Amino acid sequence: MTAESEYAFFPEKKVTVIKAPFNGGQGKLGVEQAPEKLIENGLLDDIKEQGWRYEIEDPLMGDDWRAMRADASDVYGNCKRPHMVSEGAKKVYEASVRARENNTFPLTVGGDHAIGMATLLAFVKKYPDGGIIWVDAHADINTPTTTESGNLHGCPVAFAMGLDQEHWPADFDWIKQLGHFINPKQIAYIGLRDVDKGERKILRDLGITAFSMYHVDKYGINTVVQKAIKAINPSGKAPIHVSYDVDGIDPQYVAATGTPVRGGLSLREGLFIMEELAASHLLAGLDIVEVNPALGPTKTHTLDTVNTGLSISRCALGDTIL
Ligand SMILES: NC(=[NH2+])NCCC[C@H](N)C(=O)O
C-alpha cells in the first residue's frame, strides 16, 4: 500500500538513484558490486511500485578505480587510499548536489560508507538545518589521527564535520573549500555497538546524540527513533537524511558485509526505523551502504543481505505492511 504525497520535500515523488560502486574506504573487494546486485534484484521496480519516478546517476563511471586502488603510494600517515577516497567522494558529492538542486530524493547505493561524507555534505549544503540519522554498528567518526585501521570508511562523519582538519591529507582540501560542514548537533546515531576509543571521546566531547544497542534494548526501538528525531529536529519540520549502513542490522540477517558485529538490530527494528521516518513526512534522502555480495558465506546469506537492503529502500519510499 502506498500513501500519496507523504513526503513534504518531494511532492513530485521523484528519486535519483545514485550508484556509488566504491570500495576504496576499506580493504575488502566486492562491496562495489552492490548497486548492480540491488538493481538486479528489483530496486528500480520497487521504486516504481511505491509510486515514485526515478532517474539514475552513475558518477563513478569512466574512472579507473582499479588502478587507483592498486596505487601503493596512495597513503598518508596511517590513512589508506586518501586520493582514491577523495576522488570518489567528490564525484558522489557532485551527483548528490545535482539531485538536491533538482529537488529529487537522493537514494545513494554504495559501495562502502566512505561516500557518506559526500551525501551528508550535499544534504547540508541544501538544508543547513537538516537532521541526519546514521544507522550503523560503527560511529565512523574516526579522524586521520584516531583511526586505528587507516580505513577511511571509518572516518566519513569526521570529514563531514570538519574534525581534525590540520591532519587531513591535502586531497581533502576541496571539502574545506566548500565552506560548510555538518554540525555535531544535527546528527544522531542508532545501532552502535563497536566504537573505537578515540571515537568514544569525540562523541562525548562534542555531545553527539548516540543510541547504542544498549539504548535500543533499554527503551525499545520506537522510543529511540522518536528521541533521535527530536534531538536532530527540534522544530519538528526539518528534513531528515538517513545514512544506513546495513551492518547496523544483526549479522544473522546481514552476513554479507565487511565489518559485521553481533548483537545488532533485528530485521524488524531495522525496518521500523525507516517506516517511522517515512511516516514522519520529513524523510529527505537515504544512503544504503556496505552490502558486500562477495562476502556471504553462502548464496542464501548474500541474498538475505541484498534483500535487506531492498527492504530498507522500500520502507523509506513508503511501503507499509498494511
Ligand atoms: N563503515 C564501516 N563499516 N565502518 C567500520 C569501521 C570500523 C573501525 N571503527 C574503523 O575505523 O576501522
Short mmCIF file of C-alpha atoms and ligand atoms in Angstrom, two decimals:
data_model
loop_
_atom_site.label_atom_id
_atom_site.label_comp_id
_atom_site.label_asym_id
_atom_site.label_seq_id
_atom_site.Cartn_x
_atom_site.Cartn_y
_atom_site.Cartn_z
CA MET A 1 0.00 0.00 0.00
CA THR A 2 1.33 3.44 -0.79
CA ALA A 3 0.33 6.75 0.71
CA GLU A 4 0.26 9.78 -1.57
CA SER A 5 2.30 12.94 -1.01
CA GLU A 6 3.70 11.75 2.26
CA TYR A 7 6.99 13.44 1.55
CA ALA A 8 6.95 17.11 2.46
CA PHE A 9 10.12 17.83 0.49
CA PHE A 10 9.29 15.74 -2.58
CA PRO A 11 5.73 16.44 -3.69
CA GLU A 12 6.64 15.19 -7.17
CA LYS A 13 7.88 11.86 -5.84
CA LYS A 14 10.97 11.59 -7.96
CA VAL A 15 14.06 9.62 -6.89
CA THR A 16 17.59 10.00 -8.14
CA VAL A 17 19.31 6.65 -7.72
CA ILE A 18 22.98 7.48 -7.32
CA LYS A 19 25.10 4.44 -7.97
CA ALA A 20 28.27 4.51 -5.90
CA PRO A 21 30.15 1.25 -6.53
CA PHE A 22 33.05 2.42 -4.41
CA ASN A 23 35.41 0.21 -2.40
CA GLY A 24 38.36 2.48 -1.54
CA GLY A 25 37.33 3.16 2.04
CA GLN A 26 38.17 -0.34 3.22
CA GLY A 27 40.21 -3.41 2.36
CA LYS A 28 37.72 -5.94 1.01
CA LEU A 29 36.74 -6.39 -2.61
CA GLY A 30 33.10 -6.99 -3.56
CA VAL A 31 31.28 -4.05 -1.99
CA GLU A 32 31.50 -2.32 -5.38
CA GLN A 33 29.12 -4.96 -6.79
CA ALA A 34 26.25 -3.88 -4.56
CA PRO A 35 24.50 -1.27 -6.73
CA GLU A 36 24.20 -3.73 -9.63
CA LYS A 37 23.13 -6.56 -7.31
CA LEU A 38 20.39 -4.45 -5.76
CA ILE A 39 19.17 -3.36 -9.18
CA GLU A 40 19.30 -6.96 -10.46
CA ASN A 41 17.11 -7.97 -7.53
CA GLY A 42 14.45 -5.34 -8.09
CA LEU A 43 15.48 -1.96 -6.67
CA LEU A 44 14.09 0.03 -9.60
CA ASP A 45 10.82 -1.92 -9.85
CA ASP A 46 10.36 -1.41 -6.13
CA ILE A 47 10.74 2.35 -6.54
CA LYS A 48 8.04 2.40 -9.22
CA GLU A 49 5.84 0.13 -7.16
CA GLN A 50 5.94 2.68 -4.34
CA GLY A 51 4.65 5.34 -6.71
CA TRP A 52 7.90 7.20 -7.46
CA ARG A 53 9.54 8.01 -10.76
CA TYR A 54 13.30 7.68 -10.94
CA GLU A 55 16.41 8.64 -12.83
CA ILE A 56 19.82 7.06 -12.45
CA GLU A 57 23.16 8.78 -11.89
CA ASP A 58 26.40 6.89 -12.25
CA PRO A 59 29.01 9.42 -11.15
CA LEU A 60 31.88 6.96 -10.77
CA MET A 61 31.59 5.63 -14.30
CA GLY A 62 34.56 6.19 -16.56
CA ASP A 63 37.31 6.36 -13.94
CA ASP A 64 39.85 3.63 -13.44
CA TRP A 65 39.16 2.79 -9.78
CA ARG A 66 41.01 -0.49 -10.08
CA ALA A 67 44.21 1.35 -10.98
CA MET A 68 43.63 3.90 -8.24
CA ARG A 69 43.17 1.10 -5.73
CA ALA A 70 46.37 -0.55 -6.90
CA ASP A 71 48.45 2.59 -6.38
CA ALA A 72 50.61 1.66 -3.39
CA SER A 73 51.79 5.26 -2.98
CA ASP A 74 48.27 6.43 -2.07
CA VAL A 75 48.79 6.58 1.70
CA TYR A 76 49.01 9.44 4.16
CA GLY A 77 50.30 8.59 7.60
CA ASN A 78 48.04 5.78 8.69
CA CYS A 79 45.30 6.62 6.16
CA LYS A 80 44.78 4.24 3.29
CA ARG A 81 43.93 5.49 -0.20
CA PRO A 82 43.15 9.13 0.64
CA HIS A 83 43.42 10.19 -3.00
CA MET A 84 41.05 7.47 -4.20
CA VAL A 85 38.55 8.20 -1.42
CA SER A 86 38.68 11.92 -2.05
CA GLU A 87 38.07 11.43 -5.79
CA GLY A 88 35.17 9.04 -5.21
CA ALA A 89 33.59 11.23 -2.57
CA LYS A 90 33.92 14.35 -4.72
CA LYS A 91 32.07 12.69 -7.62
CA VAL A 92 29.31 11.38 -5.37
CA TYR A 93 29.08 14.81 -3.75
CA GLU A 94 28.59 16.47 -7.14
CA ALA A 95 25.87 13.99 -8.13
CA SER A 96 24.15 14.47 -4.76
CA VAL A 97 24.24 18.24 -5.15
CA ARG A 98 22.63 17.90 -8.60
CA ALA A 99 19.85 15.76 -7.15
CA ARG A 100 19.33 18.26 -4.34
CA GLU A 101 19.17 21.14 -6.82
CA ASN A 102 16.51 19.27 -8.80
CA ASN A 103 14.54 18.50 -5.65
CA THR A 104 14.67 14.76 -6.22
CA PHE A 105 15.06 12.24 -3.40
CA PRO A 106 18.66 11.03 -3.48
CA LEU A 107 18.87 7.29 -2.95
CA THR A 108 22.59 6.60 -2.91
CA VAL A 109 23.63 2.97 -3.17
CA GLY A 110 27.17 2.13 -2.08
CA GLY A 111 29.75 0.97 -2.01
CA ASP A 112 31.44 1.43 1.32
CA HIS A 113 30.48 4.06 3.87
CA ALA A 114 33.30 6.47 2.95
CA ILE A 115 30.84 8.01 0.49
CA GLY A 116 28.73 9.12 3.46
CA MET A 117 30.88 12.24 3.73
CA ALA A 118 29.63 13.20 0.25
CA THR A 119 25.92 12.65 0.81
CA LEU A 120 25.99 14.44 4.17
CA LEU A 121 27.83 17.46 2.79
CA ALA A 122 25.41 17.74 -0.15
CA PHE A 123 22.47 17.44 2.24
CA VAL A 124 23.60 20.31 4.49
CA LYS A 125 24.52 22.47 1.51
CA LYS A 126 20.83 22.38 0.58
CA TYR A 127 19.42 22.18 4.11
CA PRO A 128 21.80 23.83 6.62
CA ASP A 129 19.39 22.98 9.45
CA GLY A 130 18.51 19.47 8.33
CA GLY A 131 18.82 16.44 10.57
CA ILE A 132 20.84 13.30 9.95
CA ILE A 133 20.29 9.80 11.30
CA TRP A 134 23.26 7.46 10.98
CA VAL A 135 22.22 3.82 11.38
CA ASP A 136 25.30 1.70 11.92
CA ALA A 137 27.14 -0.69 14.22
CA HIS A 138 30.04 1.78 13.99
CA ALA A 139 30.28 5.52 14.61
CA ASP A 140 32.52 6.13 11.55
CA ILE A 141 33.78 9.29 13.24
CA ASN A 142 37.48 8.47 13.37
CA THR A 143 39.80 11.23 12.25
CA PRO A 144 43.07 10.72 10.38
CA THR A 145 44.67 10.94 13.84
CA THR A 146 42.45 8.49 15.73
CA THR A 147 41.88 5.82 13.07
CA GLU A 148 43.49 2.56 14.08
CA SER A 149 42.72 0.67 10.88
CA GLY A 150 43.51 3.52 8.48
CA ASN A 151 40.32 2.62 6.59
CA LEU A 152 38.54 5.80 5.61
CA HIS A 153 35.08 4.19 5.66
CA GLY A 154 35.56 4.54 9.42
CA CYS A 155 36.00 8.34 9.06
CA PRO A 156 33.25 9.91 6.90
CA VAL A 157 31.41 11.67 9.74
CA ALA A 158 34.63 13.31 10.92
CA PHE A 159 35.29 14.63 7.42
CA ALA A 160 31.73 15.89 7.03
CA MET A 161 32.08 17.61 10.44
CA GLY A 162 35.46 19.12 9.68
CA LEU A 163 37.15 17.49 12.68
CA ASP A 164 40.95 17.45 12.99
CA GLN A 165 41.41 19.39 9.76
CA GLU A 166 45.03 20.18 10.43
CA HIS A 167 45.83 16.50 9.93
CA TRP A 168 43.82 15.91 6.78
CA PRO A 169 45.59 14.70 3.66
CA ALA A 170 45.69 17.55 1.11
CA ASP A 171 43.36 15.52 -1.15
CA PHE A 172 40.50 16.64 1.05
CA ASP A 173 41.14 20.37 0.61
CA TRP A 174 38.03 20.51 -1.61
CA ILE A 175 35.89 19.80 1.45
CA LYS A 176 37.50 22.68 3.36
CA GLN A 177 36.74 24.93 0.40
CA LEU A 178 33.02 24.12 0.35
CA GLY A 179 32.57 26.43 3.30
CA HIS A 180 30.07 24.23 5.12
CA PHE A 181 30.28 21.25 7.43
CA ILE A 182 27.71 19.32 9.40
CA ASN A 183 27.20 20.41 12.98
CA PRO A 184 27.54 17.86 15.82
CA LYS A 185 24.00 18.76 16.94
CA GLN A 186 22.44 17.73 13.66
CA ILE A 187 23.33 14.03 13.71
CA ALA A 188 22.07 11.11 15.81
CA TYR A 189 23.26 7.53 15.74
CA ILE A 190 21.19 4.37 16.09
CA GLY A 191 22.56 0.84 16.47
CA LEU A 192 26.12 1.44 17.71
CA ARG A 193 27.97 -1.47 19.28
CA ASP A 194 31.55 -1.21 18.06
CA VAL A 195 33.01 2.19 18.89
CA ASP A 196 36.76 2.83 18.96
CA LYS A 197 38.37 4.56 21.94
CA GLY A 198 39.11 7.76 20.05
CA GLU A 199 35.57 7.81 18.68
CA ARG A 200 34.05 7.48 22.13
CA LYS A 201 35.98 10.55 23.25
CA ILE A 202 34.81 12.55 20.21
CA LEU A 203 31.17 11.54 20.76
CA ARG A 204 31.38 12.57 24.42
CA ASP A 205 33.37 15.77 23.92
CA LEU A 206 31.01 17.02 21.21
CA GLY A 207 27.85 15.85 22.97
CA ILE A 208 26.67 13.90 19.94
CA THR A 209 23.36 12.07 20.30
CA ALA A 210 24.04 8.36 20.09
CA PHE A 211 21.74 5.43 20.73
CA SER A 212 23.71 2.23 21.05
CA MET A 213 22.22 -1.26 21.14
CA TYR A 214 22.12 -0.80 24.92
CA HIS A 215 19.63 2.02 24.43
CA VAL A 216 17.60 0.04 21.92
CA ASP A 217 17.35 -2.77 24.49
CA LYS A 218 16.59 -0.40 27.33
CA TYR A 219 13.97 1.87 25.70
CA GLY A 220 12.78 -0.09 22.68
CA ILE A 221 13.23 0.94 19.08
CA ASN A 222 10.16 3.20 18.92
CA THR A 223 11.34 5.42 21.79
CA VAL A 224 14.85 5.51 20.37
CA VAL A 225 13.60 6.65 16.96
CA GLN A 226 11.37 9.34 18.49
CA LYS A 227 14.22 10.59 20.69
CA ALA A 228 16.60 10.64 17.73
CA ILE A 229 14.16 12.61 15.57
CA LYS A 230 13.62 15.10 18.37
CA ALA A 231 17.32 15.58 19.01
CA ILE A 232 18.19 16.43 15.41
CA ASN A 233 14.98 18.21 14.55
CA PRO A 234 13.78 20.31 17.46
CA SER A 235 11.47 22.34 15.18
CA GLY A 236 9.70 19.18 14.03
CA LYS A 237 9.81 20.48 10.46
CA ALA A 238 13.34 19.91 9.24
CA PRO A 239 14.19 17.42 6.51
CA ILE A 240 15.93 14.25 7.66
CA HIS A 241 18.58 12.33 5.77
CA VAL A 242 19.37 8.73 6.71
CA SER A 243 22.74 7.15 6.10
CA TYR A 244 22.10 3.44 6.55
CA ASP A 245 24.96 1.00 6.93
CA VAL A 246 23.40 -2.44 6.63
CA ASP A 247 25.76 -3.69 9.34
CA GLY A 248 23.54 -1.83 11.82
CA ILE A 249 21.29 -4.87 11.46
CA ASP A 250 22.43 -8.12 13.06
CA PRO A 251 24.71 -10.39 11.00
CA GLN A 252 22.06 -13.06 11.36
CA TYR A 253 20.16 -11.14 8.65
CA VAL A 254 23.07 -9.26 7.10
CA ALA A 255 26.05 -11.59 6.82
CA ALA A 256 27.38 -10.24 3.52
CA THR A 257 29.08 -7.12 4.85
CA GLY A 258 32.69 -6.19 5.52
CA THR A 259 32.69 -5.47 9.25
CA PRO A 260 29.85 -7.47 10.85
CA VAL A 261 29.30 -7.09 14.61
CA ARG A 262 26.99 -9.41 16.51
CA GLY A 263 24.30 -8.11 18.83
CA GLY A 264 22.66 -5.81 16.29
CA LEU A 265 19.21 -4.58 15.35
CA SER A 266 16.67 -7.22 14.46
CA LEU A 267 15.39 -7.08 10.91
CA ARG A 268 12.12 -5.59 12.15
CA GLU A 269 13.86 -2.96 14.28
CA GLY A 270 15.97 -2.03 11.31
CA LEU A 271 12.94 -1.63 9.05
CA PHE A 272 10.87 0.11 11.70
CA ILE A 273 13.37 2.98 11.70
CA MET A 274 12.62 3.61 8.03
CA GLU A 275 8.87 3.04 8.31
CA GLU A 276 8.70 5.60 11.08
CA LEU A 277 10.81 8.17 9.23
CA ALA A 278 8.74 7.73 6.08
CA ALA A 279 5.60 8.26 8.18
CA SER A 280 7.09 11.47 9.63
CA HIS A 281 6.81 13.13 6.17
CA LEU A 282 10.30 14.51 6.78
CA LEU A 283 12.48 11.88 5.16
CA ALA A 284 14.71 13.60 2.62
CA GLY A 285 17.31 11.16 1.39
CA LEU A 286 18.80 7.73 2.02
CA ASP A 287 22.17 6.02 1.63
CA ILE A 288 22.35 2.22 1.66
CA VAL A 289 25.93 1.11 2.11
CA GLU A 290 28.24 -1.80 2.91
CA VAL A 291 26.30 -4.60 1.20
CA ASN A 292 29.15 -6.85 0.00
CA PRO A 293 27.79 -9.63 -2.21
CA ALA A 294 31.21 -11.32 -2.25
CA LEU A 295 31.21 -11.97 1.50
CA GLY A 296 28.10 -14.07 2.11
CA PRO A 297 29.22 -17.46 3.48
CA THR A 298 26.53 -18.96 1.20
CA LYS A 299 24.42 -17.65 -1.67
CA THR A 300 21.44 -17.58 0.67
CA HIS A 301 23.29 -15.31 3.08
CA THR A 302 24.20 -12.95 0.26
CA LEU A 303 20.63 -12.86 -0.97
CA ASP A 304 19.36 -12.18 2.57
CA THR A 305 21.68 -9.19 2.80
CA VAL A 306 20.70 -7.85 -0.63
CA ASN A 307 17.03 -8.30 0.24
CA THR A 308 17.54 -6.43 3.49
CA GLY A 309 18.96 -3.51 1.51
CA LEU A 310 15.91 -3.63 -0.76
CA SER A 311 13.54 -3.72 2.21
CA ILE A 312 15.23 -0.65 3.72
CA SER A 313 14.72 1.18 0.45
CA ARG A 314 11.07 0.12 0.11
CA CYS A 315 10.23 1.18 3.67
CA ALA A 316 11.94 4.52 3.08
CA LEU A 317 9.82 5.12 0.00
CA GLY A 318 6.54 4.44 1.73
CA ASP A 319 5.91 0.70 1.85
CA THR A 320 3.86 -0.36 4.86
CA ILE A 321 2.72 -3.80 5.96
CA LEU A 322 -0.97 -2.94 5.81
N1 LIG B 1 31.56 1.71 7.57
C1 LIG B 1 32.07 0.76 8.31
N2 LIG B 1 31.72 -0.47 8.15
N3 LIG B 1 32.99 1.14 9.22
C2 LIG B 1 33.69 0.27 10.07
C3 LIG B 1 34.73 1.00 10.87
C4 LIG B 1 35.46 0.11 11.80
C5 LIG B 1 36.52 0.79 12.67
N4 LIG B 1 35.90 1.66 13.64
C6 LIG B 1 37.50 1.57 11.81
O1 LIG B 1 37.56 2.77 11.91
O2 LIG B 1 38.19 0.96 11.04
#
